[in-house]
Amino acid sequence: MRQLKSWLPKNPMKLDKEALPDLEETDCYTAPFSRARMHHFTINNKDTFFSNSTRSRIVHHVLQRTKYEDGKSKMGINRLLSNGTYEAAFPPHEGSYKSRHPIKTHGAQNHRHLLYERWARWGMWYKYQPLDLIRRYFGEKIGLYFAWLGWYTGMLIPAALVGLFVFLYGLFTMDSSQVSIEICEANETIMCPMCEKNCTLQRLNESCIYAKVTHLFDNGGTVFFAIFMAIWATVFLEFWKRRRAVLTYDWDLIDWEDEEEELRPQFEAKYSKLERVNPITGKPEPFQPFSDKLSRLMVSVSGIFFMISLVLTAVFAVVVYRLVAMEQFASFKWQFIKKYWQFATSGTGVCINFMIIMSLNVVYEKVAYLLTNLEHPRTDSEWENSFALKMFLFQFVNLNSSIFYIAFFLGRFAGRPGKYNRLFERWRLEECHPSGCLIDLCLQMGVIMVLKQMWNNFMELGYPLLQNWWSRRKIKKGGQTVESKMTLPQWEKDWNLQPMNAHGLMEEYLEMVIQFGFTTIFVAAFPLAPLLALLNNIIEIRLDAYKFVTQWRRPMPARATDIGIWYGILEGIGVLAVITNAFVIAITSDYIPRFVYAFKYGPCIDEGYRNEKCLRGYVNSSLSIFDLSELGPEYSGYCRYRDYRAPPWSANPYEFTLQFWHVLAARLAFIIVFEHLVFGIKSFIAYLIPDMPKDLCDRMRREKYLVQEMMYEAELEHLQRERKKNGKHLNHEWP
């Protein structure tokens, strides 16, 4: 097997260890450094024993605790930055990221150059990330972000393949679908007008294209894919916990605990007159009374609800636009627009909605910042968690409110011909297309997801590139030549770069978490979402890497053991995804009506659903009849509309039929069964997968045992040397 393996080609995704000499494994055990036990560590060179990121953290730690004037609060570099004494404080990069000589022949001139060549270049898009080198250069917090992003991207591969398979299954069975065949051949079925004034009677076969496109996303694989994605979300999160455990072990973070965080200057200034003894440090410090904290929290929650109501108002405005626009497009001069007025209404509505979304995002960030400052969080981590939660809530509601409207409200309360419901007694509510509302949902999701990702990528890379180009242009106008620029100290070169976002990694995580919501919450209606997310993330990893290495100043390295509040948000999205997909399949798609027809009303009654022939006659069964003469003397004959109502000549005209109640009961039953089944599978899988790999547990126990033995021997040897130096008698027992 070894010989056979040697003949196989090497994995092209693996990094070449010869190109990354700093990643070679050593035979030494690692442990958190302690100055009291310095003699236990192998220190060959004091200048290189600590990585540059660790040295930067040490310097920043000293600067934060150095007094610059006499006084209780006159301490720390952060205060000097806040009062304008200094303009910026940042660790410098390790030289240039480019070299005149190729790295293969001359090697890397510094870690920044190595990261650029082996990670940030676009040509390395298919390679694994050098996480250990990222951690050494940028710190554990940024290293964990890229580890999580890489893990998420890798887990998207099976989801994207299954989603693509479901889409291709719909594509290959599109022409053989019984529902599509019946709609395309219904050249004598007249549909009722779908708008009030300018719409004409149309034949059902004019919806042939819509029926085929709907089948791409609403086919036999929809339910399977929804269950698969719910399980996938659980597996992704559970295995990420295992991956995080391995990384925290390799990076010596198992026994690391957050230091007692410093109070925010704003918190100290606000509550400096109220003090109490800190139970951990034993020192007096400012504190916020519970009544003050509760009142500020209530104001903040009120602000959140106000902003959410603003989002719902914007969605309502888009709904009104759609009601007004459909009449205008139906009477448009261009025949193409007039023929496909529903598509034109949906398309323009999506674009307007996207522009409103991007405009409100700017407002939301400022409001979330003000509300978080109003709460006066005690520490920076509390401030970051509060701000991140608000931004997620705002953006999630902003991006998904219109999708929820189309999925669960569009066409549900429109009424019937002759008795349509109206908005403000003026505008007739919008109906679904004869092929269903799923095509509108797919269009909404696809446009928002693609445009949002394109905009984010531009803002992450294009905007910093333009800013740095403008800075270089101003330097050239100032008379500085390229040669003099090359002789500038590194800190001055970095000063011309853009600072990292003021909120750290919050925007990076927020973008990916919102994308995770798109790939799971409505995935039953848009199976191509994981594929689009995968393609975007392949670009996102290298884009972020290029930005961190070349366009941004080097951020302050920080330690972390997990991704913080974002893990809880991801778990919440996974739970919400099960519920929404159950409702999408049961209410938005036609899966349940087809299922009920095949088993109760179709040609295969009591025989079980075996093939598409069991759906013969489904389209006619799903359409009700309306007497056109009720609209006025200029109309005559009958037309059809989507609903389960009695014909006009029955004893109870236009009342719901028995089939309607059968479909409604089946929908409710499906929601209950689907949710309980999927939640049960998710819980069982989460129980089966341990948070830490067994081999890692064994390695940790073994290392702990060996470290204790070595420390005992080293301590005994050190003590014996000390006694010998002092001329004392040596005893072999432990003192």
GROMACS .gro file of N, CA, C and O in nm, residues 474-543:
model
  280
  474LYS      N    1  -0.110   6.132  -0.373
  474LYS     CA    2  -0.078   6.253  -0.297
  474LYS      C    3   0.070   6.259  -0.262
  474LYS      O    4   0.130   6.366  -0.261
  475ILE      N    5   0.130   6.144  -0.236
  475ILE     CA    6   0.274   6.141  -0.206
  475ILE      C    7   0.354   6.184  -0.328
  475ILE      O    8   0.450   6.261  -0.318
  476LYS      N    9   0.313   6.136  -0.448
  476LYS     CA   10   0.384   6.177  -0.569
  476LYS      C   11   0.368   6.326  -0.596
  476LYS      O   12   0.461   6.393  -0.640
  477LYS      N   13   0.247   6.380  -0.567
  477LYS     CA   14   0.228   6.524  -0.586
  477LYS      C   15   0.314   6.604  -0.491
  477LYS      O   16   0.352   6.717  -0.519
  478GLY      N   17   0.344   6.545  -0.374
  478GLY     CA   18   0.428   6.614  -0.276
  478GLY      C   19   0.574   6.616  -0.314
  478GLY      O   20   0.657   6.670  -0.240
  479GLY      N   21   0.609   6.553  -0.426
  479GLY     CA   22   0.748   6.557  -0.473
  479GLY      C   23   0.831   6.440  -0.426
  479GLY      O   24   0.952   6.437  -0.450
  480GLN      N   25   0.770   6.342  -0.363
  480GLN     CA   26   0.846   6.228  -0.314
  480GLN      C   27   0.863   6.127  -0.426
  480GLN      O   28   0.767   6.087  -0.491
  481THR      N   29   0.985   6.084  -0.451
  481THR     CA   30   1.015   5.991  -0.559
  481THR      C   31   1.001   5.848  -0.509
  481THR      O   32   0.989   5.821  -0.390
  482VAL      N   33   1.005   5.756  -0.605
  482VAL     CA   34   0.994   5.614  -0.569
  482VAL      C   35   1.115   5.570  -0.488
  482VAL      O   36   1.105   5.492  -0.394
  483GLU      N   37   1.236   5.625  -0.523
  483GLU     CA   38   1.356   5.587  -0.450
  483GLU      C   39   1.349   5.631  -0.305
  483GLU      O   40   1.385   5.557  -0.214
  484SER      N   41   1.301   5.755  -0.282
  484SER     CA   42   1.291   5.802  -0.144
  484SER      C   43   1.185   5.726  -0.068
  484SER      O   44   1.197   5.705   0.054
  485LYS      N   45   1.080   5.679  -0.139
  485LYS     CA   46   0.977   5.600  -0.073
  485LYS      C   47   1.031   5.466  -0.028
  485LYS      O   48   0.993   5.414   0.077
  486MET      N   49   1.125   5.410  -0.106
  486MET     CA   50   1.181   5.282  -0.068
  486MET      C   51   1.266   5.293   0.057
  486MET      O   52   1.285   5.194   0.129
  487THR      N   53   1.320   5.410   0.084
  487THR     CA   54   1.405   5.428   0.202
  487THR      C   55   1.326   5.466   0.327
  487THR      O   56   1.385   5.484   0.432
  488LEU      N   57   1.194   5.482   0.316
  488LEU     CA   58   1.114   5.516   0.432
  488LEU      C   59   1.116   5.402   0.532
  488LEU      O   60   1.125   5.284   0.495
  489PRO      N   61   1.110   5.433   0.661
  489PRO     CA   62   1.097   5.326   0.760
  489PRO      C   63   0.966   5.252   0.741
  489PRO      O   64   0.869   5.306   0.687
  490GLN      N   65   0.962   5.128   0.790
  490GLN     CA   66   0.845   5.044   0.766
  490GLN      C   67   0.719   5.103   0.825
  490GLN      O   68   0.611   5.095   0.766
  491TRP      N   69   0.729   5.165   0.943
  491TRP     CA   70   0.608   5.220   1.006
  491TRP      C   71   0.548   5.332   0.921
  491TRP      O   72   0.426   5.349   0.918
  492GLU      N   73   0.634   5.406   0.849
  492GLU     CA   74   0.581   5.514   0.766
  492GLU      C   75   0.517   5.459   0.639
  492GLU      O   76   0.419   5.514   0.588
  493LYS      N   77   0.573   5.349   0.586
  493LYS     CA   78   0.508   5.284   0.472
  493LYS      C   79   0.371   5.230   0.513
  493LYS      O   80   0.273   5.242   0.439
  494ASP      N   81   0.364   5.172   0.633
  494ASP     CA   82   0.237   5.117   0.680
  494ASP      C   83   0.137   5.227   0.711
  494ASP      O   84   0.015   5.205   0.703
  495TRP      N   85   0.186   5.346   0.747
  495TRP     CA   86   0.096   5.458   0.776
  495TRP      C   87   0.015   5.495   0.652
  495TRP      O   88  -0.099   5.541   0.663
  496ASN      N   89   0.070   5.473   0.533
  496ASN     CA   90  -0.001   5.504   0.409
  496ASN      C   91  -0.104   5.398   0.372
  496ASN      O   92  -0.180   5.416   0.277
  497LEU      N   93  -0.103   5.284   0.444
  497LEU     CA   94  -0.205   5.181   0.421
  497LEU      C   95  -0.332   5.214   0.500
  497LEU      O   96  -0.333   5.304   0.584
  498GLN      N   97  -0.437   5.137   0.474
  498GLN     CA   98  -0.564   5.161   0.542
  498GLN      C   99  -0.568   5.085   0.675
  498GLN      O  100  -0.520   4.972   0.683
  499PRO      N  101  -0.623   5.146   0.778
  499PRO     CA  102  -0.637   5.073   0.906
  499PRO      C  103  -0.744   4.965   0.894
  499PRO      O  104  -0.834   4.973   0.811
  500MET      N  105  -0.731   4.864   0.979
  500MET     CA  106  -0.834   4.761   0.983
  500MET      C  107  -0.966   4.823   1.029
  500MET      O  108  -0.968   4.928   1.091
  501ASN      N  109  -1.076   4.757   0.994
  501ASN     CA  110  -1.207   4.807   1.034
  501ASN      C  111  -1.211   4.838   1.183
  501ASN      O  112  -1.151   4.767   1.265
  502ALA      N  113  -1.280   4.946   1.217
  502ALA     CA  114  -1.285   4.987   1.357
  502ALA      C  115  -1.347   4.880   1.446
  502ALA      O  116  -1.318   4.873   1.565
  503HIS      N  117  -1.431   4.795   1.387
  503HIS     CA  118  -1.498   4.691   1.464
  503HIS      C  119  -1.431   4.555   1.450
  503HIS      O  120  -1.493   4.452   1.479
  504GLY      N  121  -1.307   4.553   1.404
  504GLY     CA  122  -1.232   4.429   1.397
  504GLY      C  123  -1.289   4.332   1.295
  504GLY      O  124  -1.321   4.369   1.182
  505LEU      N  125  -1.305   4.206   1.337
  505LEU     CA  126  -1.352   4.101   1.249
  505LEU      C  127  -1.504   4.093   1.243
  505LEU      O  128  -1.558   4.001   1.181
  506MET      N  129  -1.574   4.187   1.304
  506MET     CA  130  -1.719   4.181   1.310
  506MET      C  131  -1.781   4.179   1.170
  506MET      O  132  -1.868   4.096   1.140
  507GLU      N  133  -1.735   4.266   1.081
  507GLU     CA  134  -1.792   4.272   0.947
  507GLU      C  135  -1.761   4.147   0.867
  507GLU      O  136  -1.843   4.103   0.786
  508GLU      N  137  -1.642   4.087   0.889
  508GLU     CA  138  -1.607   3.965   0.818
  508GLU      C  139  -1.699   3.851   0.862
  508GLU      O  140  -1.754   3.777   0.778
  509TYR      N  141  -1.715   3.834   0.992
  509TYR     CA  142  -1.803   3.729   1.043
  509TYR      C  143  -1.948   3.755   1.002
  509TYR      O  144  -2.021   3.661   0.964
  510LEU      N  145  -1.992   3.880   1.009
  510LEU     CA  146  -2.131   3.912   0.978
  510LEU      C  147  -2.164   3.875   0.834
  510LEU      O  148  -2.271   3.819   0.806
  511GLU      N  149  -2.073   3.905   0.742
  511GLU     CA  150  -2.096   3.872   0.602
  511GLU      C  151  -2.114   3.722   0.583
  511GLU      O  152  -2.205   3.676   0.512
  512MET      N  153  -2.028   3.643   0.647
  512MET     CA  154  -2.035   3.498   0.631
  512MET      C  155  -2.157   3.438   0.703
  512MET      O  156  -2.217   3.342   0.654
  513VAL      N  157  -2.193   3.492   0.818
  513VAL     CA  158  -2.308   3.440   0.891
  513VAL      C  159  -2.438   3.470   0.814
  513VAL      O  160  -2.528   3.385   0.807
  514ILE      N  161  -2.449   3.589   0.756
  514ILE     CA  162  -2.566   3.621   0.673
  514ILE      C  163  -2.571   3.527   0.553
  514ILE      O  164  -2.679   3.478   0.515
  515GLN      N  165  -2.455   3.499   0.494
  515GLN     CA  166  -2.451   3.405   0.382
  515GLN      C  167  -2.493   3.265   0.427
  515GLN      O  168  -2.563   3.194   0.355
  516PHE      N  169  -2.449   3.224   0.547
  516PHE     CA  170  -2.490   3.094   0.601
  516PHE      C  171  -2.642   3.087   0.612
  516PHE      O  172  -2.702   2.982   0.588
  517GLY      N  173  -2.705   3.199   0.650
  517GLY     CA  174  -2.850   3.202   0.655
  517GLY      C  175  -2.913   3.182   0.518
  517GLY      O  176  -3.013   3.110   0.504
  518PHE      N  177  -2.855   3.243   0.414
  518PHE     CA  178  -2.907   3.226   0.279
  518PHE      C  179  -2.896   3.081   0.233
  518PHE      O  180  -2.982   3.030   0.160
  519THR      N  181  -2.789   3.013   0.272
  519THR     CA  182  -2.766   2.876   0.224
  519THR      C  183  -2.846   2.772   0.301
  519THR      O  184  -2.845   2.655   0.262
  520THR      N  185  -2.910   2.811   0.410
  520THR     CA  186  -2.983   2.712   0.491
  520THR      C  187  -3.131   2.746   0.508
  520THR      O  188  -3.216   2.657   0.502
  521ILE      N  189  -3.166   2.873   0.528
  521ILE     CA  190  -3.303   2.906   0.569
  521ILE      C  191  -3.404   2.878   0.457
  521ILE      O  192  -3.507   2.817   0.479
  522PHE      N  193  -3.376   2.923   0.334
  522PHE     CA  194  -3.469   2.902   0.223
  522PHE      C  195  -3.407   2.813   0.116
  522PHE      O  196  -3.436   2.829  -0.002
  523VAL      N  197  -3.324   2.720   0.157
  523VAL     CA  198  -3.252   2.639   0.059
  523VAL      C  199  -3.347   2.546  -0.016
  523VAL      O  200  -3.317   2.503  -0.128
  524ALA      N  201  -3.463   2.514   0.041
  524ALA     CA  202  -3.560   2.430  -0.029
  524ALA      C  203  -3.612   2.498  -0.155
  524ALA      O  204  -3.652   2.431  -0.251
  525ALA      N  205  -3.611   2.630  -0.156
  525ALA     CA  206  -3.660   2.704  -0.272
  525ALA      C  207  -3.548   2.742  -0.368
  525ALA      O  208  -3.576   2.781  -0.482
  526PHE      N  209  -3.423   2.732  -0.324
  526PHE     CA  210  -3.311   2.775  -0.408
  526PHE      C  211  -3.191   2.683  -0.383
  526PHE      O  212  -3.099   2.717  -0.312
  527PRO      N  213  -3.191   2.562  -0.441
  527PRO     CA  214  -3.084   2.465  -0.414
  527PRO      C  215  -2.947   2.506  -0.466
  527PRO      O  216  -2.848   2.443  -0.430
  528LEU      N  217  -2.939   2.609  -0.548
  528LEU     CA  218  -2.810   2.655  -0.598
  528LEU      C  219  -2.740   2.749  -0.501
  528LEU      O  220  -2.626   2.791  -0.526
  529ALA      N  221  -2.806   2.784  -0.388
  529ALA     CA  222  -2.745   2.876  -0.291
  529ALA      C  223  -2.611   2.825  -0.237
  529ALA      O  224  -2.515   2.902  -0.228
  530PRO      N  225  -2.598   2.696  -0.197
  530PRO     CA  226  -2.466   2.650  -0.150
  530PRO      C  227  -2.357   2.660  -0.257
  530PRO      O  228  -2.241   2.689  -0.224
  531LEU      N  229  -2.392   2.637  -0.383
  531LEU     CA  230  -2.292   2.648  -0.490
  531LEU      C  231  -2.246   2.792  -0.506
  531LEU      O  232  -2.125   2.819  -0.519
  532LEU      N  233  -2.339   2.887  -0.504
  532LEU     CA  234  -2.301   3.028  -0.513
  532LEU      C  235  -2.217   3.070  -0.393
  532LEU      O  236  -2.120   3.146  -0.407
  533ALA      N  237  -2.253   3.019  -0.274
  533ALA     CA  238  -2.174   3.051  -0.155
  533ALA      C  239  -2.034   2.992  -0.165
  533ALA      O  240  -1.936   3.057  -0.125
  534LEU      N  241  -2.022   2.872  -0.217
  534LEU     CA  242  -1.890   2.810  -0.232
  534LEU      C  243  -1.801   2.890  -0.326
  534LEU      O  244  -1.684   2.918  -0.295
  535LEU      N  245  -1.855   2.928  -0.442
  535LEU     CA  246  -1.776   3.006  -0.538
  535LEU      C  247  -1.735   3.140  -0.478
  535LEU      O  248  -1.622   3.186  -0.497
  536ASN      N  249  -1.827   3.203  -0.404
  536ASN     CA  250  -1.794   3.330  -0.342
  536ASN      C  251  -1.686   3.314  -0.236
  536ASN      O  252  -1.595   3.397  -0.225
  537ASN      N  253  -1.693   3.206  -0.156
  537ASN     CA  254  -1.597   3.190  -0.047
  537ASN      C  255  -1.458   3.155  -0.095
  537ASN      O  256  -1.359   3.189  -0.030
  538ILE      N  257  -1.448   3.085  -0.208
  538ILE     CA  258  -1.316   3.060  -0.266
  538ILE      C  259  -1.248   3.193  -0.298
  538ILE      O  260  -1.127   3.211  -0.275
  539ILE      N  261  -1.327   3.287  -0.351
  539ILE     CA  262  -1.274   3.421  -0.377
  539ILE      C  263  -1.253   3.496  -0.247
  539ILE      O  264  -1.153   3.568  -0.230
  540GLU      N  265  -1.345   3.481  -0.153
  540GLU     CA  266  -1.342   3.556  -0.027
  540GLU      C  267  -1.215   3.528   0.053
  540GLU      O  268  -1.155   3.619   0.111
  541ILE      N  269  -1.173   3.401   0.057
  541ILE     CA  270  -1.055   3.366   0.136
  541ILE      C  271  -0.932   3.439   0.083
  541ILE      O  272  -0.856   3.502   0.159
  542ARG      N  273  -0.911   3.432  -0.048
  542ARG     CA  274  -0.791   3.497  -0.105
  542ARG      C  275  -0.807   3.649  -0.104
  542ARG      O  276  -0.707   3.721  -0.091
  543LEU      N  277  -0.930   3.697  -0.117
  543LEU     CA  278  -0.952   3.841  -0.111
  543LEU      C  279  -0.919   3.895   0.028
  543LEU      O  280  -0.850   3.996   0.041
   0.00000   0.00000   0.00000
